Structures are given as C-alpha cells and as structure tokens.
PDB file of C-alpha atoms in Angstrom:
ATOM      1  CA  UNK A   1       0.000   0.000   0.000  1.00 58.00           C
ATOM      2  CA  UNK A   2       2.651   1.982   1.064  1.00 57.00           C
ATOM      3  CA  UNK A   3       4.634   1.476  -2.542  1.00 62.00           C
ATOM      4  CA  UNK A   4       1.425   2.662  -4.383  1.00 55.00           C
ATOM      5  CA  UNK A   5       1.102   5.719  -2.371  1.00 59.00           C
ATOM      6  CA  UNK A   6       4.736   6.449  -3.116  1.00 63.00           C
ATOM      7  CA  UNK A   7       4.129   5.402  -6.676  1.00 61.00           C
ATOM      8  CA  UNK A   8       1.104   7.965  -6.868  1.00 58.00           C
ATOM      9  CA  UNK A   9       2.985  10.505  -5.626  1.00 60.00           C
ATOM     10  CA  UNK A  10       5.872  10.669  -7.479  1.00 59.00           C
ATOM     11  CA  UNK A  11       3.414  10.760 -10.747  1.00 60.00           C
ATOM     12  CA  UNK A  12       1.591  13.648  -9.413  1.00 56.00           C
ATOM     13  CA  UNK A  13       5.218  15.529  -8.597  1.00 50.00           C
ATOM     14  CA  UNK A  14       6.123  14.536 -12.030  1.00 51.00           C
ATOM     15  CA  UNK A  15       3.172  15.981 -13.762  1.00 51.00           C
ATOM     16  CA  UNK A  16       3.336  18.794 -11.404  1.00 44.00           C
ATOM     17  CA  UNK A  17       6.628  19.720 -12.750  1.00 45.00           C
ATOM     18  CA  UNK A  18       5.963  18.497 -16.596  1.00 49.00           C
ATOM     19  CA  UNK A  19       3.311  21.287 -16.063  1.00 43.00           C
ATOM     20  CA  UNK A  20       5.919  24.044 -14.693  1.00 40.00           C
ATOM     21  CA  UNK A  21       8.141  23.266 -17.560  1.00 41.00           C
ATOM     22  CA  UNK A  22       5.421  23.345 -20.672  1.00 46.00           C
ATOM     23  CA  UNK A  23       3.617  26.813 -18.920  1.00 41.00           C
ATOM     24  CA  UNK A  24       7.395  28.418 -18.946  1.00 48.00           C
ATOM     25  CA  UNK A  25       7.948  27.770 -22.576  1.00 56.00           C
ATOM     26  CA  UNK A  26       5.106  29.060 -23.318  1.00 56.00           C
ATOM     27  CA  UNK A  27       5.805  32.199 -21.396  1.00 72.00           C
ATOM     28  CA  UNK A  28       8.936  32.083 -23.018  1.00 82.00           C
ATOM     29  CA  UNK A  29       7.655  31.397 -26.797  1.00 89.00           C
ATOM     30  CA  UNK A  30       4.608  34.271 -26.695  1.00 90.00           C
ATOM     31  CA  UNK A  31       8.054  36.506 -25.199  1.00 90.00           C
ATOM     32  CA  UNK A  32       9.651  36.232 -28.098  1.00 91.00           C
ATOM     33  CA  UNK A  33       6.281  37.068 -29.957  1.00 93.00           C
ATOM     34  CA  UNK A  34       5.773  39.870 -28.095  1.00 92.00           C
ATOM     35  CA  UNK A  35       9.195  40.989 -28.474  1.00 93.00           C
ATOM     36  CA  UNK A  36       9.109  40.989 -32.446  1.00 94.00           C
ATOM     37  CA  UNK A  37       5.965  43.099 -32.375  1.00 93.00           C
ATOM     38  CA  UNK A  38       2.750  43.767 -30.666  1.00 92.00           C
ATOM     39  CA  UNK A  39       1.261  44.487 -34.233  1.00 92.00           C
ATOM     40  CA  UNK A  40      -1.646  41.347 -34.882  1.00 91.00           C
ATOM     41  CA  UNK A  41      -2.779  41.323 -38.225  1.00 95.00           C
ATOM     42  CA  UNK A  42      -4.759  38.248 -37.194  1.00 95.00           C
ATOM     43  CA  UNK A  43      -7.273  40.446 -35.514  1.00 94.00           C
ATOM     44  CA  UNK A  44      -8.009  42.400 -39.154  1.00 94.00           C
ATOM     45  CA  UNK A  45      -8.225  39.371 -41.200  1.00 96.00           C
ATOM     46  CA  UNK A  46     -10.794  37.876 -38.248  1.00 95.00           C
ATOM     47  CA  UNK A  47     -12.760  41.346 -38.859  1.00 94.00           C
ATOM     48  CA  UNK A  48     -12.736  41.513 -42.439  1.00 93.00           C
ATOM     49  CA  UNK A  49     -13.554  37.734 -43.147  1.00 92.00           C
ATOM     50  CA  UNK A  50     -16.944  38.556 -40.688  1.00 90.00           C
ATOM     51  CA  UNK A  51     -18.150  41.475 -42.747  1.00 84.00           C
ATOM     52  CA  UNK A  52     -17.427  39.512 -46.094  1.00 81.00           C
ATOM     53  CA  UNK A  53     -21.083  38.453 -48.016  1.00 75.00           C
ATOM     54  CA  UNK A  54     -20.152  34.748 -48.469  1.00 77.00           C
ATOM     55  CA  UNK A  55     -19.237  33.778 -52.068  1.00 74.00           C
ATOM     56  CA  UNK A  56     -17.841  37.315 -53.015  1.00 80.00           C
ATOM     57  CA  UNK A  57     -14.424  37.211 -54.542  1.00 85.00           C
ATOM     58  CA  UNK A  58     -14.953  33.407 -55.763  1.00 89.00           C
ATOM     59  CA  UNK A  59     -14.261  34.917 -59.617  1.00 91.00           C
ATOM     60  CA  UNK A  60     -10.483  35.752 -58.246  1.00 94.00           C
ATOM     61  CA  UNK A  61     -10.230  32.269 -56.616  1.00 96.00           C
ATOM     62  CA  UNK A  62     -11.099  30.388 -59.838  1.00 95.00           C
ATOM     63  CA  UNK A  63      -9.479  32.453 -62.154  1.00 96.00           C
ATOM     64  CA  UNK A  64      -6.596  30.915 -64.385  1.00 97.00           C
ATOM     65  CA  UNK A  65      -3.819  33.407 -62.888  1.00 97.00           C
ATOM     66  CA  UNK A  66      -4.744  32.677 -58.596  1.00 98.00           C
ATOM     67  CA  UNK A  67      -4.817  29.225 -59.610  1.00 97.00           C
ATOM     68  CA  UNK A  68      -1.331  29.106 -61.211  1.00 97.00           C
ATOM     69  CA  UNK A  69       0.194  31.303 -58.577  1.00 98.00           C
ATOM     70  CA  UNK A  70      -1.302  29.229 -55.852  1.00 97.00           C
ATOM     71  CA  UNK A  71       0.131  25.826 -58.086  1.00 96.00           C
ATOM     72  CA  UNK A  72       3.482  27.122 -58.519  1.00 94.00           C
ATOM     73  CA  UNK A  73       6.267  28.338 -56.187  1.00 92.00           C
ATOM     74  CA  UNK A  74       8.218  31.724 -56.977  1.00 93.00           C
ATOM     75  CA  UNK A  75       5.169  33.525 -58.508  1.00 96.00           C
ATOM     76  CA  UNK A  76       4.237  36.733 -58.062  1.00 97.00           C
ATOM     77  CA  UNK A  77       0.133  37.998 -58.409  1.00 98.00           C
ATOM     78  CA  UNK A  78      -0.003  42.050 -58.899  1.00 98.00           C
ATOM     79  CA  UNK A  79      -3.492  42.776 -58.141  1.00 97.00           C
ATOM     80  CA  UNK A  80      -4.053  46.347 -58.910  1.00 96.00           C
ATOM     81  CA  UNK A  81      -7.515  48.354 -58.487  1.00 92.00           C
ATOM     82  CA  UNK A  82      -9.263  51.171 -58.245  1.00 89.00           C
ATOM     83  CA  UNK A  83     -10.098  53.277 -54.659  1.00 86.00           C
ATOM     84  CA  UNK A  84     -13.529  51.368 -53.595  1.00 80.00           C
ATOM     85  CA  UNK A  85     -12.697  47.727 -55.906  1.00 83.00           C
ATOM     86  CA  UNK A  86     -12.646  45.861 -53.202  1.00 86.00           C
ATOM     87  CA  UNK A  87      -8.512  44.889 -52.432  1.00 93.00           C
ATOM     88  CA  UNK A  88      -8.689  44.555 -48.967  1.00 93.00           C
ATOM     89  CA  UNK A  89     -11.346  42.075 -49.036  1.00 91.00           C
ATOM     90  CA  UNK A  90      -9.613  40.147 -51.827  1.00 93.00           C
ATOM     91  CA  UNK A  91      -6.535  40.032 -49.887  1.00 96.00           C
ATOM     92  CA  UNK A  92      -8.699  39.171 -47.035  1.00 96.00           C
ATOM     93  CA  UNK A  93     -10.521  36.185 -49.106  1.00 95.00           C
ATOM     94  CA  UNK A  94      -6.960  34.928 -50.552  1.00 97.00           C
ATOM     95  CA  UNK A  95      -5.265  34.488 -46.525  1.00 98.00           C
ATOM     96  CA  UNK A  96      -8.809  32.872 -45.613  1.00 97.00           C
ATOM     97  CA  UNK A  97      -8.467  30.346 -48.758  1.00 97.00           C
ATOM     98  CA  UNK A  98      -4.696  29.485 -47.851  1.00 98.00           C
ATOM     99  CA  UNK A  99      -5.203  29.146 -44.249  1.00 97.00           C
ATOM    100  CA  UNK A 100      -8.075  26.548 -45.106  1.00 97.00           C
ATOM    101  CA  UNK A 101      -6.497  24.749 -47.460  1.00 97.00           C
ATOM    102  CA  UNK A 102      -2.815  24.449 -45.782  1.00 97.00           C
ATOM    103  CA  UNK A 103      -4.745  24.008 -42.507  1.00 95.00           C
ATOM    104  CA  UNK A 104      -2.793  20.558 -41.571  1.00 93.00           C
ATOM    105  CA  UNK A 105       0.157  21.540 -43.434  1.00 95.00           C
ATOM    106  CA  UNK A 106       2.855  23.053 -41.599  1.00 92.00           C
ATOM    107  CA  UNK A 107       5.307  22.744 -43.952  1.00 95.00           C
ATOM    108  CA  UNK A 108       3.522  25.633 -45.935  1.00 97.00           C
ATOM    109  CA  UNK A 109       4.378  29.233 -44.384  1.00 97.00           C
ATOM    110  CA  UNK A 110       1.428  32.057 -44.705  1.00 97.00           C
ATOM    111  CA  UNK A 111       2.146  35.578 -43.421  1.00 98.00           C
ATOM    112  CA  UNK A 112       0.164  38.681 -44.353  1.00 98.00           C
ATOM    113  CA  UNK A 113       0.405  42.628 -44.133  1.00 97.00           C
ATOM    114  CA  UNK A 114      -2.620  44.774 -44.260  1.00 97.00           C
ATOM    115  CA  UNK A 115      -1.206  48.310 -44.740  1.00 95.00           C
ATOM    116  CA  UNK A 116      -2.545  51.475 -43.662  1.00 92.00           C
ATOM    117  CA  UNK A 117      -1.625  55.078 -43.716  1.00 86.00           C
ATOM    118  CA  UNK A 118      -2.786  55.911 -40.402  1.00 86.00           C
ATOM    119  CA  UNK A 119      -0.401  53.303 -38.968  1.00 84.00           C
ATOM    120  CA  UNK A 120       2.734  54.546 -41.200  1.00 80.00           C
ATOM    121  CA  UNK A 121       4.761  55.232 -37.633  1.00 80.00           C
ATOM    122  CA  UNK A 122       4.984  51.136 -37.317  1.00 81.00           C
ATOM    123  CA  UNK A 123       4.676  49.738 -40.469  1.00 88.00           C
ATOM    124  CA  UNK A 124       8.557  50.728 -41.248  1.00 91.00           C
ATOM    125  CA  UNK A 125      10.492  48.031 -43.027  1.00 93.00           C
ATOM    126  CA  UNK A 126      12.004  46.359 -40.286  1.00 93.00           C
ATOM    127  CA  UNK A 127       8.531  46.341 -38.156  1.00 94.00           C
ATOM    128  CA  UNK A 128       6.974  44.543 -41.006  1.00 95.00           C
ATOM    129  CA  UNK A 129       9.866  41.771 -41.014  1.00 96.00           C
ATOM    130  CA  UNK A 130       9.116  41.651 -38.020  1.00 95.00           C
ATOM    131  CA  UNK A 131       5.342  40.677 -38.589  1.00 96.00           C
ATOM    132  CA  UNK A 132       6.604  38.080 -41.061  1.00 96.00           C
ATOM    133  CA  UNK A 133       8.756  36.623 -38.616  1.00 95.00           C
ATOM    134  CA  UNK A 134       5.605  36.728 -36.065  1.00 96.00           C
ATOM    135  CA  UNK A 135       3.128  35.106 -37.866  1.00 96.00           C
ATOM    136  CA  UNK A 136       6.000  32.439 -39.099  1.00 96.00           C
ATOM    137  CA  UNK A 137       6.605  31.593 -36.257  1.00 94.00           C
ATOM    138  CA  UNK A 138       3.470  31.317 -35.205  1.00 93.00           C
ATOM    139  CA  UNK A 139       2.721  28.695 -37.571  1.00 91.00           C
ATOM    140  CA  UNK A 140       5.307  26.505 -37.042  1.00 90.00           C
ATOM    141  CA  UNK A 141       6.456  27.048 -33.203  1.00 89.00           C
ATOM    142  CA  UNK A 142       9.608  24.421 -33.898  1.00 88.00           C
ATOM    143  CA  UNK A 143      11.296  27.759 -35.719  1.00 88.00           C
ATOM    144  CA  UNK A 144      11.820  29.553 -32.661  1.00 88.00           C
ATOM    145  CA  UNK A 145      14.680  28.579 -32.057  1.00 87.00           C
ATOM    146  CA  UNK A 146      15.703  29.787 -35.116  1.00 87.00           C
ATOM    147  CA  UNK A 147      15.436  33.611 -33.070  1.00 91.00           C
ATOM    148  CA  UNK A 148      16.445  32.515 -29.336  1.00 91.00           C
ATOM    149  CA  UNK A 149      20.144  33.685 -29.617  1.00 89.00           C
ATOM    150  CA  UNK A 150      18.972  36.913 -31.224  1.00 92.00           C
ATOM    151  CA  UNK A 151      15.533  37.626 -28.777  1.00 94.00           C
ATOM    152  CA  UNK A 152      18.357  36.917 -25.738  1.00 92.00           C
ATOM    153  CA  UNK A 153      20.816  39.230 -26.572  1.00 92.00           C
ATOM    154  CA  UNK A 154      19.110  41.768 -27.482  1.00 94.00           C
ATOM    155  CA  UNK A 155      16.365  41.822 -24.480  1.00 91.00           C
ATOM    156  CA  UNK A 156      19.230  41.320 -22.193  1.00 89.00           C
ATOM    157  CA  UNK A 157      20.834  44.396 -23.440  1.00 92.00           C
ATOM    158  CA  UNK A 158      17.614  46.508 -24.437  1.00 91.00           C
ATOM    159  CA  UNK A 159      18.543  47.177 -27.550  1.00 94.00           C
ATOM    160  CA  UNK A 160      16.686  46.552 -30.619  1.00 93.00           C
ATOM    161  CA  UNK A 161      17.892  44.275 -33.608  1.00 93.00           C
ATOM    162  CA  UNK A 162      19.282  45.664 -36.574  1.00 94.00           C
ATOM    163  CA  UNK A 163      17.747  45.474 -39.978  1.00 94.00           C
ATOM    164  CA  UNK A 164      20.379  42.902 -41.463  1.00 94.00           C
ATOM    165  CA  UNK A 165      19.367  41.199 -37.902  1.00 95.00           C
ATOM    166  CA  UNK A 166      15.994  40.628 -38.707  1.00 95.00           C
ATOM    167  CA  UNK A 167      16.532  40.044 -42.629  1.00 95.00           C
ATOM    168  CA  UNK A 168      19.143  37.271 -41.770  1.00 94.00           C
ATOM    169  CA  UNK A 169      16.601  35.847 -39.086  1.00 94.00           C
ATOM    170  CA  UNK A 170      14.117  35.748 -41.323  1.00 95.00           C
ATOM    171  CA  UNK A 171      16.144  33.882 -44.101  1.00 94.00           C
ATOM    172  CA  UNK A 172      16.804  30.817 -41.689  1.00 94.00           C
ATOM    173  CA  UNK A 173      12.683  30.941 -40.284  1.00 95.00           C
ATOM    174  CA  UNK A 174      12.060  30.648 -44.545  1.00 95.00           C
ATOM    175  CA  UNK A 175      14.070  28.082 -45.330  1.00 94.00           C
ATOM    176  CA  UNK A 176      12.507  25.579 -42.760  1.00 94.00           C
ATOM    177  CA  UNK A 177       9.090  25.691 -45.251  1.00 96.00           C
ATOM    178  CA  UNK A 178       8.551  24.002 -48.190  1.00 95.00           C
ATOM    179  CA  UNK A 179       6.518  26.678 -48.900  1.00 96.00           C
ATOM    180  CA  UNK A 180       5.937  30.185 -48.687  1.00 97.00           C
ATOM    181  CA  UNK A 181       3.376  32.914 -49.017  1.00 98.00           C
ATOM    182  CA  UNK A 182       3.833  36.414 -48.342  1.00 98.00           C
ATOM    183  CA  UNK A 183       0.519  38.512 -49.003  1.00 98.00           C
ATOM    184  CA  UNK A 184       0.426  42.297 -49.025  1.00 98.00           C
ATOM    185  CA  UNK A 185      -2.691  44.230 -49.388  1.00 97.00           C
ATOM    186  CA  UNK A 186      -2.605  48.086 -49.865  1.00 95.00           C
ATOM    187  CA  UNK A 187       1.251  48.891 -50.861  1.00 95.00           C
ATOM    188  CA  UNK A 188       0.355  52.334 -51.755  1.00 94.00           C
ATOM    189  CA  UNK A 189      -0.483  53.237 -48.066  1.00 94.00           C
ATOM    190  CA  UNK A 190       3.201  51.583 -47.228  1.00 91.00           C
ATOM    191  CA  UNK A 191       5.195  55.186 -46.511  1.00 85.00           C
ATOM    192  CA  UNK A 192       7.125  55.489 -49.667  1.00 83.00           C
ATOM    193  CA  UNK A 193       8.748  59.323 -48.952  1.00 81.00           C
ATOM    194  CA  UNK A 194      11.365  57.566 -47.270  1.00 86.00           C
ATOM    195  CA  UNK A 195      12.013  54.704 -49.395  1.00 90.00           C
ATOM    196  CA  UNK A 196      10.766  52.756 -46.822  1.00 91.00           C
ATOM    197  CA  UNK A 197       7.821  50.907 -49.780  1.00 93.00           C
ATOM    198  CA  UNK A 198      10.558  49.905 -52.053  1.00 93.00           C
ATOM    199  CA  UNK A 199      13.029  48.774 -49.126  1.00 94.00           C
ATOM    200  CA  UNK A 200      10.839  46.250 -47.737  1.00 95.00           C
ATOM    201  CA  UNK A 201       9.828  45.237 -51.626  1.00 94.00           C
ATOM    202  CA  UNK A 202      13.454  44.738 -52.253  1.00 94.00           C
ATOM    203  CA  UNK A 203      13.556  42.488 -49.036  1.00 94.00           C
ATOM    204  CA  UNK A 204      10.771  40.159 -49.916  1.00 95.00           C
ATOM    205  CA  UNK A 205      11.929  39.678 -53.747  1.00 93.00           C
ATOM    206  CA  UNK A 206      15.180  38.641 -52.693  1.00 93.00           C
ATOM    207  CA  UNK A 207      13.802  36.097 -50.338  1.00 93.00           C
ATOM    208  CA  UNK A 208      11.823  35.275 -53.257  1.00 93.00           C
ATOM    209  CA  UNK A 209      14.854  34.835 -55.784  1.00 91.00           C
ATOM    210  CA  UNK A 210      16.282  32.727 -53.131  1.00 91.00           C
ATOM    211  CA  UNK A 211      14.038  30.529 -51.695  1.00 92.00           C
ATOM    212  CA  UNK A 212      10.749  30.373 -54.087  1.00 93.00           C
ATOM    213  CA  UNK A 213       8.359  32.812 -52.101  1.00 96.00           C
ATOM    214  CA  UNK A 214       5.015  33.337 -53.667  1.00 97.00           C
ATOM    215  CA  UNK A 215       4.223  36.974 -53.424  1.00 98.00           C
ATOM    216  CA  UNK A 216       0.545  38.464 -53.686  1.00 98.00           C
ATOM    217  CA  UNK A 217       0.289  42.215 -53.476  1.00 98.00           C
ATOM    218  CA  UNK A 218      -2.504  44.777 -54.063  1.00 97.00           C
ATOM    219  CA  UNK A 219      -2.217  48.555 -54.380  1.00 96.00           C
ATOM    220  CA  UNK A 220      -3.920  51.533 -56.186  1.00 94.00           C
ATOM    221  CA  UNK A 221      -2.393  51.564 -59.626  1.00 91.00           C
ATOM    222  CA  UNK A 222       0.384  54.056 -58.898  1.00 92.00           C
ATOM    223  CA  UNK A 223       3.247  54.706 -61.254  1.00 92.00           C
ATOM    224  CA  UNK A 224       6.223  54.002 -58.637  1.00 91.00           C
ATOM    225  CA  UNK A 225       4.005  50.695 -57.859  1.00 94.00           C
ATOM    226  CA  UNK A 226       3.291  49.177 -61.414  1.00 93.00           C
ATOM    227  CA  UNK A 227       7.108  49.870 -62.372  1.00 93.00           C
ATOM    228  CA  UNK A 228       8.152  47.531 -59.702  1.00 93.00           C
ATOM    229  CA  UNK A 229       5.761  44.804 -60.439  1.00 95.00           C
ATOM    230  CA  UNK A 230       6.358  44.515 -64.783  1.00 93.00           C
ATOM    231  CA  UNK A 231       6.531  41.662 -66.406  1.00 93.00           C
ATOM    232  CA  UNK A 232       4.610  39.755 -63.478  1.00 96.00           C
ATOM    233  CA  UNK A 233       1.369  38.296 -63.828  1.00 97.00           C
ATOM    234  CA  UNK A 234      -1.254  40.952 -63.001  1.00 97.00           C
ATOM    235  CA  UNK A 235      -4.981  40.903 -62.348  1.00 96.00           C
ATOM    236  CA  UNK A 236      -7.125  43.803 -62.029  1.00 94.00           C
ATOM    237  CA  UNK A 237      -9.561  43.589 -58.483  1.00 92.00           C
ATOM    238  CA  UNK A 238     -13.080  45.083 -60.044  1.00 80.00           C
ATOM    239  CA  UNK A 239     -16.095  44.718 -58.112  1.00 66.00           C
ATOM    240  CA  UNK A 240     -17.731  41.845 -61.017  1.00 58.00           C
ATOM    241  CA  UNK A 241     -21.439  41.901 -60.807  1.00 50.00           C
ATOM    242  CA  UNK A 242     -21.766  38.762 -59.165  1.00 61.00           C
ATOM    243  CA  UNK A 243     -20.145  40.329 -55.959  1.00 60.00           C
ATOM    244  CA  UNK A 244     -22.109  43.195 -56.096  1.00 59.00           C
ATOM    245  CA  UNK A 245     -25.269  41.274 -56.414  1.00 56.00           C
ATOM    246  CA  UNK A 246     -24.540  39.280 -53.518  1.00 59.00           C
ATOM    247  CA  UNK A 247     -23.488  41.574 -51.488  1.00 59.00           C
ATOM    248  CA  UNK A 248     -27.268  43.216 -52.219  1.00 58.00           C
ATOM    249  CA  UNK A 249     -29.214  40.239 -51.674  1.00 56.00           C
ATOM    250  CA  UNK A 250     -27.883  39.711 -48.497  1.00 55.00           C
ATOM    251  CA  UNK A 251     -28.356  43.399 -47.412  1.00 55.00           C
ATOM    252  CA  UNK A 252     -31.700  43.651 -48.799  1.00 57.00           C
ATOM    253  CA  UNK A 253     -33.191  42.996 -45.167  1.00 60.00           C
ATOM    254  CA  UNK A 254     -32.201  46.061 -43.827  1.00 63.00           C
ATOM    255  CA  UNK A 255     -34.252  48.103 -46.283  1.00 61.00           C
ATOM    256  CA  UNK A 256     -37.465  49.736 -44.675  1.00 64.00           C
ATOM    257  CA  UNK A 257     -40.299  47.685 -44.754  1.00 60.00           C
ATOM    258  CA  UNK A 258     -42.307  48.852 -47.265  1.00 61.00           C
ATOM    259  CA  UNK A 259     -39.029  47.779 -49.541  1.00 61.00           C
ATOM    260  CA  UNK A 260     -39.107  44.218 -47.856  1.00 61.00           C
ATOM    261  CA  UNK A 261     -42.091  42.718 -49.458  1.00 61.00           C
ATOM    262  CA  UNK A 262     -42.078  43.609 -52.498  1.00 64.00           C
ATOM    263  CA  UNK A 263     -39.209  41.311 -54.658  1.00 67.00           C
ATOM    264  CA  UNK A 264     -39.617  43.655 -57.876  1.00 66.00           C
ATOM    265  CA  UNK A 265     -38.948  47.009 -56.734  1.00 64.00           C
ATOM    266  CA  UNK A 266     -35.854  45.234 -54.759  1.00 60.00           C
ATOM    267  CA  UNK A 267     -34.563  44.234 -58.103  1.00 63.00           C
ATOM    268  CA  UNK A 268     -34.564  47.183 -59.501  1.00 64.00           C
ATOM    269  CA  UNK A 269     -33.171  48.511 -56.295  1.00 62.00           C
ATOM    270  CA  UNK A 270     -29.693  46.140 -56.631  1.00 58.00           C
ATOM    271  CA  UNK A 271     -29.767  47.133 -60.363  1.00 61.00           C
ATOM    272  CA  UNK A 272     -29.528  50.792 -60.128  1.00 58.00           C
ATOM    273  CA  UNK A 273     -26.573  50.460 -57.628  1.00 61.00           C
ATOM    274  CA  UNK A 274     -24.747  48.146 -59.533  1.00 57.00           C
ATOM    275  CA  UNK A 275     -24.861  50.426 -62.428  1.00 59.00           C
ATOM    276  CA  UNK A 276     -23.745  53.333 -60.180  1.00 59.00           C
ATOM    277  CA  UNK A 277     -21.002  51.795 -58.844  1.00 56.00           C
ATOM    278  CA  UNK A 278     -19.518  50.621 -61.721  1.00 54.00           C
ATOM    279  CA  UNK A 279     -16.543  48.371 -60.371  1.00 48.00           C
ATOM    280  CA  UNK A 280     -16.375  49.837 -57.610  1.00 52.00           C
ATOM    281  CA  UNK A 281     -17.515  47.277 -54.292  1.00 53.00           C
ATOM    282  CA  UNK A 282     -19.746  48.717 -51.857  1.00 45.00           C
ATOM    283  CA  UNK A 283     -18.613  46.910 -48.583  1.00 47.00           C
ATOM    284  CA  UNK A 284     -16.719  49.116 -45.772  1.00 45.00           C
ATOM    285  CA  UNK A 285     -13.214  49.018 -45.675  1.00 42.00           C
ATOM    286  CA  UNK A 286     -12.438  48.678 -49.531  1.00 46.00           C
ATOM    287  CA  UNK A 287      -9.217  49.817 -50.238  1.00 49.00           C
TER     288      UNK A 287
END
C-alpha cells in the first residue's frame, strides 16, 4: 500500500513539474512574440472575413492566374484596383483560402500585411519583417529557435535588432518551409517618402529569388508601384457583378419595410446600384 502511495505521488510531482516546464515555454515562446511586435494582423483578417457576403471574390479564386500562382512556387500575383474595388477584401478572401487549405500543413508558411496610412509610424520596413517573422513563427512554433540567440541578446541588453538582424533571421525561419506565401494588401499606403515601400519590396523579392516565395500584393495603380511589379502576372480587383449582387441580396433585409415585401422594386433597387457603382464594391473598408 505503502509502494502505491509512493508510486502515486511521485506521478503527481512529475506531472506537477511536466506542467511548470510546458507553462514556462510558453511564457517564453509568446516573449519572443511579443518581443518581435505587438502588431496582430490576425485580428483584421478575423474582422474583415466577418463582414465579407459569403461567395464574393470566388471569380479571383477560380481564375486561371490565382490558380497558377497558388500551383506554382516563386510567382508573383499584382493585383491592382481602383479606390472602392474591393482589395482589402480580396486580400482578405486569398489568406482565408490558404489558411483553409494548408490548414494541416505546416510545412507551408502564410504571413500577411494589411497596410494602412494611419499606422505609417509602425509599419517601417524592419517592423513589417518583423510581422513576417511573427506570424512564421506562429505557424510553425519548432522555428523559434531559429530567433532565441537573437531575442536573448538583445532583451538582455535593451537594444533593438538591426535590420540585417531581422533580414538574416528571417532567411533561416524561410528556409525551414517548403513553402511560402507572403501577401500584401494596400502597398500604396506603405510610406514610400522615405524609401521605406521599395526597401521592404526589395527584401521580400530577394527572399523570393532565393528561396521560391510566392508573393501576392494589391495597391492603387500608382506609377512608382506598377514599375516595380512589370513583367509579373497581373490581375485587375473590379467589383464583377456577381459580388455586387450578392453583397445586395444579403443586405436587402435592412431596407425599410415597405421595400421588404415587395421582390420587384428590390430588383430594380440592386440594379440601379450596380450600375452606379460601376466596379467599384460597396462593402466598408475597400481599399
């Protein structure tokens, strides 16, 4: 009896202390997270994907030019638009398609930038390796240690890494993925007066050159923009009609009452709008 007691015990102590050691590393591991940057682009995607009319965007998912850069490492996908198309919730609809198909794959890396020029004071070039490095990492935990050496010196010293720091760090996190996707919606709101846009560009393709990542960007269809992406494969984001229609049907219950029973003057409704906005998507938040 005695034995069993002692048996008991020493299993409890040892899951007592199994317990201890997997709560520390994960102390340690969101750390490191919180160290790169407390920037969560998880928390947009979650908000766009919950304002999206289900189906829109399924014409960019079947077309010939998602489906080859989806097939094929070391593509690049331009997606250029007008102000209103509809980018962000493209870019929005491409991360939720990747994330559900690689789902049990963790060989494939996703990582994704939403910019904005309200948040041009941390969207620099090294803050936005940084959020590639998060999300990464993320992903596939087993990488961290890829950043230990780096996250201890530098929080032991307060400083901050440098740029070839964080470029070299993210070099070794790439290369442990068969895969890669790097998704950026909005590079026109990426500060450009201080070179900062074509920097972090620069970054990315050479990652690309070297290790096969697939890029997907979108962005107004500015000069300084298109020049960088020629000779890519390109696809214009326009609001199609099937979107738009959508989008409509499902909004038509908010329309006063005397609008809700009657099917005919609804369709006429959706009509007019669709010819008024004329490629242009009528959701919030379409950059």
């Amino acid at each position: 009896m005695a034995n069993l007691t002692d048996s008991c015990g020493r299993r409890d102590i040892k899951e007592v202390r199994n317990g201890i050691t997997q709560l520390r590393k994960h102390n340690e591991y969101q750390a490191v997270l919180d160290w790169l940057t407390p920037v969560d682009y998880a928390t947009q995607q979650s908000d766009f994907i919950s304002r999206r009319q289900e189906g829109t965007g399924q014409w960019l998912l079947d077309s010939d030019q998602f489906r080859n850069w989806v097939d094929q490492s070391n593509q690049t996908l331009f997606c250029p638009g007008i102000p209103g198309a509809g980018k962000t919730m493209m870019t929005s609809t491409v991360v939720e398609h990747l994330q559900t198909r690689f789902r049990n794959d963790s060989s494939v890396g996703i990582a994704y930038i939403y910019c904005n020029f309200r948040r041009q004071h941390e969207q620099k070039p090294t803050d936005l390796i940084m959020s590639l490095l998060k999300q990464l990492i993320q992903r596939r935990p087993s990488v961290l240690k890829v950043i230990n050496a780096l996250y201890k010196r530098h929080n032991d010293e307060r400083t901050r890494p440098s740029y070839d720091e964080i470029s070299n760090a993210l070099q070794s996190v790439l290369t442990n993925y068969k895969r890669i996707f790097i998704i950026i919606d909005a590079l026109d709101e990426c500060q450009a007066s201080d070179g900062s846009r074509r920097k972090f560009l620069s970054e990315v393709s050479n990652h690309q050159a070297k290790i096969g990542v697939s890029l997907f960007a979108t962005s107004r269809s500015i000069l300084d923009i298109t020049n960088m992406f020629q000779g890519v494969t390109s696809l214009e984001i326009r609001a199609s009609y099937e979107d738009v229609q959508s989008y409509l049907s499902g909004h038509m219950s908010r329309l006063p009452s005397c609008v809700s029973g009657k099917p005919l003057l609804q369709e006429k409704i959706k009509a007019e709008i669709i010819k008024a906005v004329d490629g242009m998507y009528v959701f919030p938040y379409t950059a």
